[in-house]
mmCIF file of C-alpha atoms and ligand atoms in Angstrom:
data_model
loop_
_atom_site.group_PDB
_atom_site.id
_atom_site.type_symbol
_atom_site.label_atom_id
_atom_site.label_comp_id
_atom_site.label_asym_id
_atom_site.label_seq_id
_atom_site.Cartn_x
_atom_site.Cartn_y
_atom_site.Cartn_z
ATOM 1 C CA MET A 1 58.499 89.827 98.656
ATOM 2 C CA LYS A 2 57.508 93.445 98.231
ATOM 3 C CA LEU A 3 57.427 96.142 100.886
ATOM 4 C CA THR A 4 53.946 96.974 102.114
ATOM 5 C CA VAL A 5 52.489 100.030 103.840
ATOM 6 C CA GLU A 6 53.194 98.447 107.208
ATOM 7 C CA ASP A 7 56.929 98.137 106.463
ATOM 8 C CA ILE A 8 57.579 101.874 106.227
ATOM 9 C CA ASN A 9 57.203 104.904 108.463
ATOM 10 C CA VAL A 10 54.561 107.151 106.902
ATOM 11 C CA LYS A 11 54.189 109.721 109.719
ATOM 12 C CA GLY A 12 54.287 113.233 108.262
ATOM 13 C CA LYS A 13 55.090 111.871 104.787
ATOM 14 C CA LYS A 14 53.230 112.761 101.642
ATOM 15 C CA VAL A 15 51.994 109.411 100.363
ATOM 16 C CA LEU A 16 50.608 109.071 96.834
ATOM 17 C CA VAL A 17 48.222 106.102 96.626
ATOM 18 C CA ARG A 18 47.184 104.643 93.263
ATOM 19 C CA CYS A 19 43.675 103.314 93.915
ATOM 20 C CA ASP A 20 41.171 101.610 91.644
ATOM 21 C CA PHE A 21 38.259 104.052 91.638
ATOM 22 C CA ASN A 22 37.111 102.922 88.195
ATOM 23 C CA VAL A 23 33.509 102.671 89.403
ATOM 24 C CA PRO A 24 30.351 102.626 87.250
ATOM 25 C CA LEU A 25 28.297 105.856 87.130
ATOM 26 C CA ASN A 26 24.716 106.414 85.939
ATOM 27 C CA GLU A 27 23.583 109.314 83.729
ATOM 28 C CA ASN A 28 23.297 111.563 86.818
ATOM 29 C CA SER A 29 26.951 110.858 87.714
ATOM 30 C CA GLU A 30 25.882 108.751 90.668
ATOM 31 C CA ILE A 31 28.020 105.763 91.575
ATOM 32 C CA THR A 32 26.016 102.564 91.013
ATOM 33 C CA ASP A 33 28.469 100.105 92.609
ATOM 34 C CA GLU A 34 30.765 101.269 95.408
ATOM 35 C CA ASN A 35 32.625 97.972 95.931
ATOM 36 C CA ARG A 36 35.933 99.326 94.663
ATOM 37 C CA ILE A 37 35.699 102.377 96.927
ATOM 38 C CA VAL A 38 34.920 100.165 99.922
ATOM 39 C CA GLY A 39 37.857 97.930 98.933
ATOM 40 C CA SER A 40 40.257 100.874 99.029
ATOM 41 C CA LEU A 41 39.351 101.912 102.588
ATOM 42 C CA PRO A 42 41.704 99.665 104.636
ATOM 43 C CA THR A 43 44.844 101.147 103.046
ATOM 44 C CA ILE A 44 43.535 104.722 103.230
ATOM 45 C CA LYS A 45 42.430 104.353 106.860
ATOM 46 C CA TYR A 46 45.774 102.827 107.840
ATOM 47 C CA LEU A 47 47.614 105.787 106.308
ATOM 48 C CA ILE A 48 45.313 108.338 107.985
ATOM 49 C CA GLU A 49 45.657 106.646 111.364
ATOM 50 C CA ASN A 50 49.420 106.594 111.020
ATOM 51 C CA GLY A 51 49.691 110.298 110.279
ATOM 52 C CA ALA A 52 50.407 110.306 106.545
ATOM 53 C CA LYS A 53 49.330 113.086 104.220
ATOM 54 C CA VAL A 54 47.279 110.946 101.874
ATOM 55 C CA ILE A 55 47.121 111.875 98.180
ATOM 56 C CA LEU A 56 44.862 109.581 96.159
ATOM 57 C CA CYS A 57 44.825 109.058 92.403
ATOM 58 C CA SER A 58 43.026 106.742 89.970
ATOM 59 C CA HIS A 59 41.726 106.477 86.449
ATOM 60 C CA MET A 60 38.042 106.181 85.592
ATOM 61 C CA GLY A 61 36.763 104.932 82.238
ATOM 62 C CA LYS A 62 38.451 105.903 79.002
ATOM 63 C CA PRO A 63 38.556 109.696 78.573
ATOM 64 C CA LYS A 64 41.267 109.078 75.914
ATOM 65 C CA GLY A 65 43.754 111.633 77.205
ATOM 66 C CA GLU A 66 41.479 114.638 77.555
ATOM 67 C CA PRO A 67 39.162 116.095 80.211
ATOM 68 C CA LYS A 68 35.651 114.575 80.063
ATOM 69 C CA PRO A 69 33.404 116.065 82.785
ATOM 70 C CA GLU A 70 31.280 112.881 82.865
ATOM 71 C CA LEU A 71 34.390 110.933 83.908
ATOM 72 C CA SER A 72 35.447 113.307 86.699
ATOM 73 C CA LEU A 73 36.389 111.711 90.026
ATOM 74 C CA ALA A 74 34.294 114.319 91.920
ATOM 75 C CA PRO A 75 31.590 111.736 92.867
ATOM 76 C CA VAL A 76 34.320 109.489 94.285
ATOM 77 C CA ALA A 77 35.564 112.312 96.557
ATOM 78 C CA LYS A 78 32.013 112.728 97.864
ATOM 79 C CA SER A 79 31.547 109.012 98.507
ATOM 80 C CA LEU A 80 34.967 108.701 100.169
ATOM 81 C CA SER A 81 34.258 111.696 102.443
ATOM 82 C CA GLU A 82 31.082 109.984 103.656
ATOM 83 C CA LYS A 83 32.769 106.641 104.203
ATOM 84 C CA LEU A 84 35.830 108.041 105.965
ATOM 85 C CA GLY A 85 33.815 110.533 108.037
ATOM 86 C CA LYS A 86 36.163 113.321 107.041
ATOM 87 C CA GLU A 87 36.460 115.688 104.110
ATOM 88 C CA VAL A 88 38.362 114.407 101.101
ATOM 89 C CA ILE A 89 39.493 117.487 99.203
ATOM 90 C CA PHE A 90 39.010 117.094 95.469
ATOM 91 C CA ALA A 91 41.671 118.809 93.364
ATOM 92 C CA ALA A 92 39.723 119.446 90.165
ATOM 93 C CA ASP A 93 42.634 120.096 87.818
ATOM 94 C CA ASP A 94 42.091 119.068 84.207
ATOM 95 C CA ASN A 95 45.859 118.520 83.990
ATOM 96 C CA VAL A 96 45.700 116.342 87.172
ATOM 97 C CA VAL A 97 48.865 117.821 88.699
ATOM 98 C CA GLY A 98 47.774 121.474 88.625
ATOM 99 C CA ASP A 99 47.411 124.567 90.795
ATOM 100 C CA ASN A 100 44.488 123.155 92.819
ATOM 101 C CA ALA A 101 46.373 119.989 93.668
ATOM 102 C CA LYS A 102 49.578 121.809 94.572
ATOM 103 C CA ALA A 103 47.765 124.349 96.772
ATOM 104 C CA ALA A 104 45.674 121.678 98.535
ATOM 105 C CA ILE A 105 48.742 119.526 99.205
ATOM 106 C CA ALA A 106 50.746 122.501 100.519
ATOM 107 C CA GLU A 107 48.054 123.042 103.155
ATOM 108 C CA MET A 108 47.708 119.416 104.265
ATOM 109 C CA SER A 109 48.079 118.403 107.889
ATOM 110 C CA ASP A 110 48.963 114.857 108.889
ATOM 111 C CA GLY A 111 45.962 112.569 108.314
ATOM 112 C CA ASP A 112 44.387 114.788 105.622
ATOM 113 C CA VAL A 113 43.234 113.336 102.307
ATOM 114 C CA VAL A 114 43.338 114.889 98.823
ATOM 115 C CA LEU A 115 42.022 113.212 95.654
ATOM 116 C CA LEU A 116 43.490 114.111 92.256
ATOM 117 C CA GLN A 117 41.471 114.237 89.013
ATOM 118 C CA ASN A 118 41.146 111.216 86.658
ATOM 119 C CA THR A 119 44.724 110.339 85.630
ATOM 120 C CA ARG A 120 43.558 109.401 82.117
ATOM 121 C CA TYR A 121 42.639 113.032 81.458
ATOM 122 C CA ARG A 122 46.337 113.155 80.546
ATOM 123 C CA ALA A 123 47.341 111.536 77.246
ATOM 124 C CA GLU A 124 50.755 110.598 78.704
ATOM 125 C CA GLU A 125 49.202 108.364 81.386
ATOM 126 C CA THR A 126 48.657 105.192 79.361
ATOM 127 C CA LYS A 127 51.949 105.687 77.463
ATOM 128 C CA ASN A 128 53.969 105.789 80.705
ATOM 129 C CA VAL A 129 55.630 109.074 79.643
ATOM 130 C CA ASP A 130 58.319 110.178 82.119
ATOM 131 C CA GLU A 131 57.214 113.799 82.288
ATOM 132 C CA PHE A 132 53.800 112.996 83.808
ATOM 133 C CA SER A 133 55.308 110.317 86.083
ATOM 134 C CA LYS A 134 57.726 112.965 87.433
ATOM 135 C CA GLU A 135 54.890 115.463 87.938
ATOM 136 C CA LEU A 136 52.966 112.903 90.000
ATOM 137 C CA ALA A 137 56.076 111.945 91.977
ATOM 138 C CA SER A 138 56.837 115.615 92.724
ATOM 139 C CA LEU A 139 53.706 115.704 94.902
ATOM 140 C CA ALA A 140 54.821 112.884 97.217
ATOM 141 C CA ASP A 141 57.625 111.255 99.194
ATOM 142 C CA VAL A 142 56.350 107.701 98.992
ATOM 143 C CA PHE A 143 54.176 105.767 96.510
ATOM 144 C CA VAL A 144 51.641 103.060 97.342
ATOM 145 C CA ASN A 145 50.106 100.909 94.610
ATOM 146 C CA ASP A 146 46.728 99.480 95.600
ATOM 147 C CA ALA A 147 45.146 99.099 92.154
ATOM 148 C CA PHE A 148 45.388 95.444 91.121
ATOM 149 C CA GLY A 149 42.982 95.888 88.198
ATOM 150 C CA THR A 150 45.616 97.889 86.268
ATOM 151 C CA ALA A 151 48.712 96.078 87.592
ATOM 152 C CA HIS A 152 49.193 94.311 84.223
ATOM 153 C CA ARG A 153 49.605 97.700 82.501
ATOM 154 C CA ALA A 154 52.628 100.008 82.753
ATOM 155 C CA HIS A 155 51.155 103.485 83.108
ATOM 156 C CA CYS A 156 52.517 106.679 84.734
ATOM 157 C CA SER A 157 50.332 106.510 87.845
ATOM 158 C CA ASN A 158 51.073 102.880 88.718
ATOM 159 C CA VAL A 159 54.548 102.182 87.308
ATOM 160 C CA GLY A 160 56.367 105.298 86.001
ATOM 161 C CA VAL A 161 55.858 107.276 89.199
ATOM 162 C CA SER A 162 57.535 104.556 91.295
ATOM 163 C CA GLN A 163 60.974 105.429 89.882
ATOM 164 C CA TYR A 164 60.913 108.987 91.192
ATOM 165 C CA VAL A 165 59.948 108.549 94.855
ATOM 166 C CA GLU A 166 61.830 107.410 98.002
ATOM 167 C CA CYS A 167 60.154 104.020 97.886
ATOM 168 C CA ALA A 168 57.166 102.277 96.334
ATOM 169 C CA VAL A 169 55.139 99.793 98.393
ATOM 170 C CA ALA A 170 52.040 97.602 98.126
ATOM 171 C CA GLY A 171 48.727 98.552 99.730
ATOM 172 C CA TYR A 172 46.556 95.925 101.416
ATOM 173 C CA LEU A 173 44.611 94.994 98.264
ATOM 174 C CA ILE A 174 47.722 94.299 96.193
ATOM 175 C CA GLU A 175 49.356 92.535 99.147
ATOM 176 C CA LYS A 176 46.366 90.163 99.353
ATOM 177 C CA GLU A 177 46.418 89.491 95.600
ATOM 178 C CA ILE A 178 50.136 88.642 95.737
ATOM 179 C CA GLU A 179 49.591 86.415 98.757
ATOM 180 C CA PHE A 180 46.675 84.403 97.374
ATOM 181 C CA LEU A 181 47.164 84.369 93.586
ATOM 182 C CA GLY A 182 50.950 84.238 93.950
ATOM 183 C CA ASN A 183 50.964 81.411 96.484
ATOM 184 C CA ALA A 184 48.275 79.456 94.660
ATOM 185 C CA VAL A 185 50.326 79.397 91.488
ATOM 186 C CA ASN A 186 53.905 79.416 92.773
ATOM 187 C CA SER A 187 53.957 77.645 96.134
ATOM 188 C CA PRO A 188 50.556 76.020 96.635
ATOM 189 C CA VAL A 189 49.594 73.651 99.394
ATOM 190 C CA ARG A 190 48.876 70.486 97.362
ATOM 191 C CA PRO A 191 46.896 68.945 95.821
ATOM 192 C CA LEU A 192 46.380 72.003 93.585
ATOM 193 C CA VAL A 193 43.384 71.818 91.251
ATOM 194 C CA ALA A 194 42.604 74.472 88.641
ATOM 195 C CA ILE A 195 39.180 74.842 87.074
ATOM 196 C CA LEU A 196 39.052 76.680 83.762
ATOM 197 C CA GLY A 197 35.925 77.577 81.875
ATOM 198 C CA GLY A 198 34.512 80.414 79.808
ATOM 199 C CA SER A 199 34.035 80.754 76.134
ATOM 200 C CA LYS A 200 37.336 80.304 74.332
ATOM 201 C CA VAL A 201 40.454 78.170 74.349
ATOM 202 C CA SER A 202 42.233 80.890 72.348
ATOM 203 C CA SER A 203 41.941 83.516 75.104
ATOM 204 C CA LYS A 204 43.270 81.149 77.770
ATOM 205 C CA ILE A 205 46.036 79.256 75.975
ATOM 206 C CA SER A 206 48.832 80.747 78.084
ATOM 207 C CA VAL A 207 46.850 80.068 81.266
ATOM 208 C CA ILE A 208 46.338 76.418 80.262
ATOM 209 C CA GLU A 209 50.051 76.011 79.434
ATOM 210 C CA ASN A 210 51.277 77.655 82.620
ATOM 211 C CA LEU A 211 48.827 75.899 84.913
ATOM 212 C CA LEU A 212 49.410 72.457 83.382
ATOM 213 C CA LYS A 213 53.021 72.677 84.574
ATOM 214 C CA LYS A 214 51.918 73.398 88.122
ATOM 215 C CA VAL A 215 48.617 71.733 88.919
ATOM 216 C CA ASP A 216 47.817 68.221 90.029
ATOM 217 C CA LYS A 217 44.532 68.346 88.078
ATOM 218 C CA LEU A 218 43.152 70.708 85.444
ATOM 219 C CA ILE A 219 39.382 70.697 85.027
ATOM 220 C CA ILE A 220 38.079 72.194 81.790
ATOM 221 C CA GLY A 221 34.435 73.162 81.392
ATOM 222 C CA GLY A 222 32.440 75.890 79.666
ATOM 223 C CA GLY A 223 32.435 76.616 75.935
ATOM 224 C CA MET A 224 36.160 75.897 75.678
ATOM 225 C CA ALA A 225 35.585 72.216 76.440
ATOM 226 C CA TYR A 226 34.058 71.542 72.996
ATOM 227 C CA THR A 227 37.310 72.239 71.148
ATOM 228 C CA PHE A 228 38.821 69.549 73.392
ATOM 229 C CA PHE A 229 35.822 67.285 72.567
ATOM 230 C CA ALA A 230 36.630 67.741 68.871
ATOM 231 C CA ALA A 231 40.274 66.906 69.601
ATOM 232 C CA GLN A 232 39.062 63.590 71.070
ATOM 233 C CA GLY A 233 37.088 62.906 67.888
ATOM 234 C CA LYS A 234 33.680 63.648 69.386
ATOM 235 C CA THR A 235 30.981 65.504 67.500
ATOM 236 C CA THR A 236 30.096 68.951 68.875
ATOM 237 C CA GLY A 237 26.875 69.885 67.028
ATOM 238 C CA THR A 238 26.414 73.656 66.932
ATOM 239 C CA SER A 239 28.421 74.240 70.134
ATOM 240 C CA LEU A 240 31.125 76.882 70.415
ATOM 241 C CA LEU A 241 34.125 75.512 68.569
ATOM 242 C CA GLU A 242 37.493 76.935 67.567
ATOM 243 C CA PRO A 243 38.608 74.728 64.645
ATOM 244 C CA ASP A 244 42.037 76.417 64.524
ATOM 245 C CA TYR A 245 42.746 75.200 68.044
ATOM 246 C CA ILE A 246 41.768 71.538 67.713
ATOM 247 C CA ASP A 247 45.386 70.495 67.029
ATOM 248 C CA TYR A 248 46.544 72.518 69.983
ATOM 249 C CA ALA A 249 43.943 70.860 72.205
ATOM 250 C CA LYS A 250 45.128 67.440 70.936
ATOM 251 C CA LYS A 251 48.719 68.265 71.884
ATOM 252 C CA MET A 252 47.623 69.412 75.324
ATOM 253 C CA LEU A 253 45.636 66.220 75.899
ATOM 254 C CA ASP A 254 48.562 64.052 74.774
ATOM 255 C CA ALA A 255 51.018 65.926 76.984
ATOM 256 C CA ALA A 256 48.783 66.088 80.030
ATOM 257 C CA GLY A 257 47.632 62.483 80.170
ATOM 258 C CA ASP A 258 44.992 62.100 82.853
ATOM 259 C CA LYS A 259 45.832 65.481 84.421
ATOM 260 C CA ILE A 260 43.107 67.116 82.294
ATOM 261 C CA LEU A 261 39.521 66.344 83.221
ATOM 262 C CA LEU A 262 36.786 67.093 80.664
ATOM 263 C CA PRO A 263 32.990 66.963 81.010
ATOM 264 C CA VAL A 264 31.470 63.505 80.487
ATOM 265 C CA ASP A 265 27.974 64.816 79.831
ATOM 266 C CA THR A 266 26.513 68.040 78.542
ATOM 267 C CA VAL A 267 23.288 70.009 78.795
ATOM 268 C CA VAL A 268 22.496 70.715 75.155
ATOM 269 C CA ALA A 269 19.896 73.063 73.681
ATOM 270 C CA LYS A 270 18.343 73.679 70.292
ATOM 271 C CA GLU A 271 19.329 77.355 70.359
ATOM 272 C CA PHE A 272 21.181 79.952 72.415
ATOM 273 C CA SER A 273 18.261 80.955 74.598
ATOM 274 C CA ASN A 274 17.204 80.329 78.199
ATOM 275 C CA ASP A 275 13.873 78.880 77.098
ATOM 276 C CA ALA A 276 15.237 76.656 74.342
ATOM 277 C CA GLU A 277 14.337 72.964 74.318
ATOM 278 C CA SER A 278 17.127 71.132 76.148
ATOM 279 C CA MET A 279 18.327 67.673 77.227
ATOM 280 C CA VAL A 280 21.379 65.966 78.715
ATOM 281 C CA VAL A 281 23.667 63.906 76.485
ATOM 282 C CA GLU A 282 26.757 61.817 77.212
ATOM 283 C CA GLY A 283 29.776 61.896 74.917
ATOM 284 C CA ASN A 284 28.947 63.130 71.395
ATOM 285 C CA ILE A 285 26.797 66.232 70.971
ATOM 286 C CA PRO A 286 24.171 65.486 68.293
ATOM 287 C CA GLU A 287 23.814 67.536 65.145
ATOM 288 C CA GLY A 288 21.632 70.618 65.607
ATOM 289 C CA TRP A 289 22.263 70.843 69.366
ATOM 290 C CA MET A 290 24.666 73.112 71.267
ATOM 291 C CA GLY A 291 26.307 72.541 74.633
ATOM 292 C CA LEU A 292 25.386 75.258 77.107
ATOM 293 C CA ASP A 293 26.280 73.691 80.468
ATOM 294 C CA ILE A 294 28.022 70.680 81.975
ATOM 295 C CA GLY A 295 25.691 67.788 82.846
ATOM 296 C CA PRO A 296 24.976 66.125 86.238
ATOM 297 C CA LYS A 297 27.634 63.395 85.845
ATOM 298 C CA SER A 298 30.261 66.042 85.080
ATOM 299 C CA ILE A 299 29.199 68.035 88.131
ATOM 300 C CA GLU A 300 29.706 64.878 90.180
ATOM 301 C CA LEU A 301 33.058 64.092 88.519
ATOM 302 C CA PHE A 302 34.391 67.626 89.032
ATOM 303 C CA SER A 303 33.101 67.770 92.627
ATOM 304 C CA GLN A 304 34.949 64.524 93.425
ATOM 305 C CA ALA A 305 38.117 65.859 91.765
ATOM 306 C CA VAL A 306 38.249 68.918 94.057
ATOM 307 C CA LYS A 307 37.120 67.086 97.197
ATOM 308 C CA ASP A 308 40.618 66.445 98.548
ATOM 309 C CA ALA A 309 42.262 69.531 97.060
ATOM 310 C CA LYS A 310 44.062 71.896 99.411
ATOM 311 C CA THR A 311 44.226 74.723 96.873
ATOM 312 C CA VAL A 312 41.733 75.448 94.098
ATOM 313 C CA VAL A 313 42.020 78.192 91.490
ATOM 314 C CA TRP A 314 38.945 78.898 89.380
ATOM 315 C CA ASN A 315 38.656 81.051 86.285
ATOM 316 C CA GLY A 316 35.682 80.969 83.920
ATOM 317 C CA PRO A 317 32.103 79.660 84.200
ATOM 318 C CA MET A 318 31.127 76.044 83.426
ATOM 319 C CA GLY A 319 28.301 77.123 81.156
ATOM 320 C CA VAL A 320 26.182 80.073 80.081
ATOM 321 C CA PHE A 321 25.528 81.002 83.706
ATOM 322 C CA GLU A 322 23.796 84.251 82.727
ATOM 323 C CA MET A 323 20.821 82.078 81.651
ATOM 324 C CA PRO A 324 19.224 80.466 84.737
ATOM 325 C CA ASN A 325 18.476 77.195 82.916
ATOM 326 C CA PHE A 326 22.171 76.733 82.109
ATOM 327 C CA ALA A 327 23.665 78.034 85.373
ATOM 328 C CA LYS A 328 23.478 74.838 87.373
ATOM 329 C CA GLY A 329 26.997 73.584 86.570
ATOM 330 C CA THR A 330 28.596 76.911 87.501
ATOM 331 C CA ASN A 331 26.460 77.423 90.617
ATOM 332 C CA THR A 332 27.023 73.896 91.898
ATOM 333 C CA ILE A 333 30.793 74.151 91.428
ATOM 334 C CA ALA A 334 30.662 77.484 93.324
ATOM 335 C CA THR A 335 28.753 75.802 96.167
ATOM 336 C CA VAL A 336 31.182 72.867 96.280
ATOM 337 C CA LEU A 337 34.183 75.236 96.470
ATOM 338 C CA ALA A 338 32.485 77.312 99.171
ATOM 339 C CA ASP A 339 32.250 74.254 101.423
ATOM 340 C CA LEU A 340 35.788 72.931 100.808
ATOM 341 C CA ASP A 341 38.418 72.840 103.510
ATOM 342 C CA ALA A 342 40.926 74.382 101.089
ATOM 343 C CA THR A 343 42.292 77.709 99.928
ATOM 344 C CA THR A 344 39.899 78.788 97.191
ATOM 345 C CA VAL A 345 41.003 81.513 94.809
ATOM 346 C CA ILE A 346 38.552 82.941 92.299
ATOM 347 C CA GLY A 347 40.625 84.395 89.525
ATOM 348 C CA GLY A 348 38.716 87.353 88.201
ATOM 349 C CA GLY A 349 36.182 87.941 85.437
ATOM 350 C CA ASP A 350 32.951 86.009 85.033
ATOM 351 C CA SER A 351 33.673 83.438 87.741
ATOM 352 C CA VAL A 352 33.669 86.300 90.247
ATOM 353 C CA ALA A 353 30.272 87.423 88.921
ATOM 354 C CA ALA A 354 29.018 83.822 89.197
ATOM 355 C CA VAL A 355 30.242 83.417 92.783
ATOM 356 C CA ASN A 356 28.711 86.731 93.815
ATOM 357 C CA GLN A 357 25.474 85.933 91.967
ATOM 358 C CA ALA A 358 25.280 82.750 94.050
ATOM 359 C CA GLY A 359 25.903 84.836 97.209
ATOM 360 C CA LEU A 360 29.028 82.809 98.044
ATOM 361 C CA GLY A 361 31.685 85.551 97.898
ATOM 362 C CA GLU A 362 32.277 85.514 101.655
ATOM 363 C CA LYS A 363 32.933 81.791 101.662
ATOM 364 C CA MET A 364 35.904 81.880 99.272
ATOM 365 C CA SER A 365 39.445 82.504 100.547
ATOM 366 C CA HIS A 366 40.119 85.155 97.924
ATOM 367 C CA ILE A 367 38.251 86.813 95.096
ATOM 368 C CA SER A 368 40.600 88.618 92.769
ATOM 369 C CA THR A 369 39.723 92.225 91.989
ATOM 370 C CA GLY A 370 41.320 92.280 88.530
ATOM 371 C CA GLY A 371 40.044 90.336 85.499
ATOM 372 C CA GLY A 372 42.881 90.927 83.038
ATOM 373 C CA ALA A 373 45.514 91.248 85.754
ATOM 374 C CA SER A 374 44.594 87.971 87.437
ATOM 375 C CA LEU A 375 44.540 86.164 84.089
ATOM 376 C CA GLU A 376 48.084 87.407 83.391
ATOM 377 C CA TYR A 377 49.127 86.287 86.862
ATOM 378 C CA LEU A 378 47.749 82.814 86.093
ATOM 379 C CA GLU A 379 49.690 82.901 82.815
ATOM 380 C CA GLY A 380 52.833 83.220 84.923
ATOM 381 C CA LYS A 381 53.607 86.736 83.674
ATOM 382 C CA GLU A 382 55.207 89.356 85.866
ATOM 383 C CA LEU A 383 52.882 92.307 86.363
ATOM 384 C CA PRO A 384 54.626 95.668 85.875
ATOM 385 C CA GLY A 385 52.535 97.301 88.643
ATOM 386 C CA ILE A 386 53.949 94.778 91.122
ATOM 387 C CA VAL A 387 57.476 94.336 89.727
ATOM 388 C CA CYS A 388 58.122 98.093 90.155
ATOM 389 C CA LEU A 389 57.509 97.987 93.930
ATOM 390 C CA THR A 390 60.480 97.989 96.297
ATOM 391 C CA ASP A 391 61.689 94.533 97.406
ATOM 392 C CA LYS A 392 61.800 93.644 101.098
HETATM 393 P P1 LIG B 401 35.379 84.168 79.354
HETATM 394 O O1 LIG B 401 35.298 85.655 79.275
HETATM 395 O O2 LIG B 401 36.217 83.553 78.281
HETATM 396 O O3 LIG B 401 35.726 83.668 80.751
HETATM 397 O O4 LIG B 401 33.935 83.620 79.034
HETATM 398 C C1 LIG B 401 32.815 83.870 79.843
HETATM 399 C C2 LIG B 401 31.597 83.620 79.013
HETATM 400 O O5 LIG B 401 31.629 82.299 78.533
HETATM 401 C C3 LIG B 401 30.305 83.786 79.771
HETATM 402 O O6 LIG B 401 29.622 84.904 79.264
HETATM 403 C C4 LIG B 401 29.555 82.491 79.477
HETATM 404 O O7 LIG B 401 28.206 82.695 79.124
HETATM 405 C C5 LIG B 401 30.299 81.945 78.286
HETATM 406 N N1 LIG B 401 30.137 80.504 78.162
HETATM 407 C C6 LIG B 401 30.401 79.558 79.095
HETATM 408 N N2 LIG B 401 30.055 78.341 78.634
HETATM 409 C C7 LIG B 401 29.550 78.506 77.392
HETATM 410 C C8 LIG B 401 29.015 77.629 76.416
HETATM 411 N N3 LIG B 401 28.918 76.319 76.636
HETATM 412 N N4 LIG B 401 28.611 78.151 75.254
HETATM 413 C C9 LIG B 401 28.682 79.471 75.026
HETATM 414 N N5 LIG B 401 29.184 80.362 75.910
HETATM 415 C C10 LIG B 401 29.616 79.883 77.074
#
């Protein structure tokens, strides 16, 4: 267990918070999706209400270690000021820890908020160089990590800095990720069912291996299913296929027995297009056809398999959900999960987009905020941005 903001006394302390303000901007530097800013508010408000001097930092985009005005965090300061109903002072130092930041922090009263410039303006940031970590730490007494999206990377502003402060604790967002993703994988209420989909077996090998050890059932859909079809000796037509992984899929199927559940029917199309001629086939995929979604019998099979689950983890769509004609498998699975009496954890990436597209976000127990980070969590890896926090 890691310490969280509620475990420490922050009154009068300078608290550096690593947020995830990596928000999309349009050509006029206007924020086009404020979800990440909204997500950061509970931790920031808690610190303000408890009398901390709140110093915020984050990266945005990839300025590659130098100042890029189009990737300045200035628009974030404006948005935060509006949402918090109080001025967030923006310290516009190209070197992040500069004269503006130091002067603004020296003048802070309890409950004030200062935002530093994009941490990736500094080349040291992504290399976790001690010098920049120490500069960041020199501004604060305590460090809070609330950026799950970068927790799988060891950078100065989320890992290095933690060594040079009194203590390093989790904010509410990270706490929730540890609680839901961590519990789902390490101490789940059973039966635990995992649903994996998406395009490739190769990108999810470690997830498959780790989850197979832990789950009661592993459902595999999406493009990755066809490499498993090939391993069973089925034909796959022009579907996505990774020939180099057929042997691996065979080994997995042999080892897993009936733990792995594959689609029994497939929506196939003549070409990769929403308007392509399509039909449903069972078993083999005929020559000249490609699988783009799971079929109705598979939807039924998978729905039955999760019916009695107490924990479900889902990563990766069941088909090409971006095309409405091939979104039914993914959308129906999302609807089934939304109505389950179980802990439902959506593990980042495209499955999050699919759940939100179906308007079902509110009905899931937890939607992970980090694509890469949640995948590494599901692989059973320790995330440096969490490991570095102080234990309870
Ligand atoms: P991933 O990033 O590996 O989770 O893959 C997500 C992508 O997989 C989405 O863009 C889907 O369109 C794609 N995908 C899912 N099923 C299929 C399929 N049967 N054929 C091709 N692409 C697929």
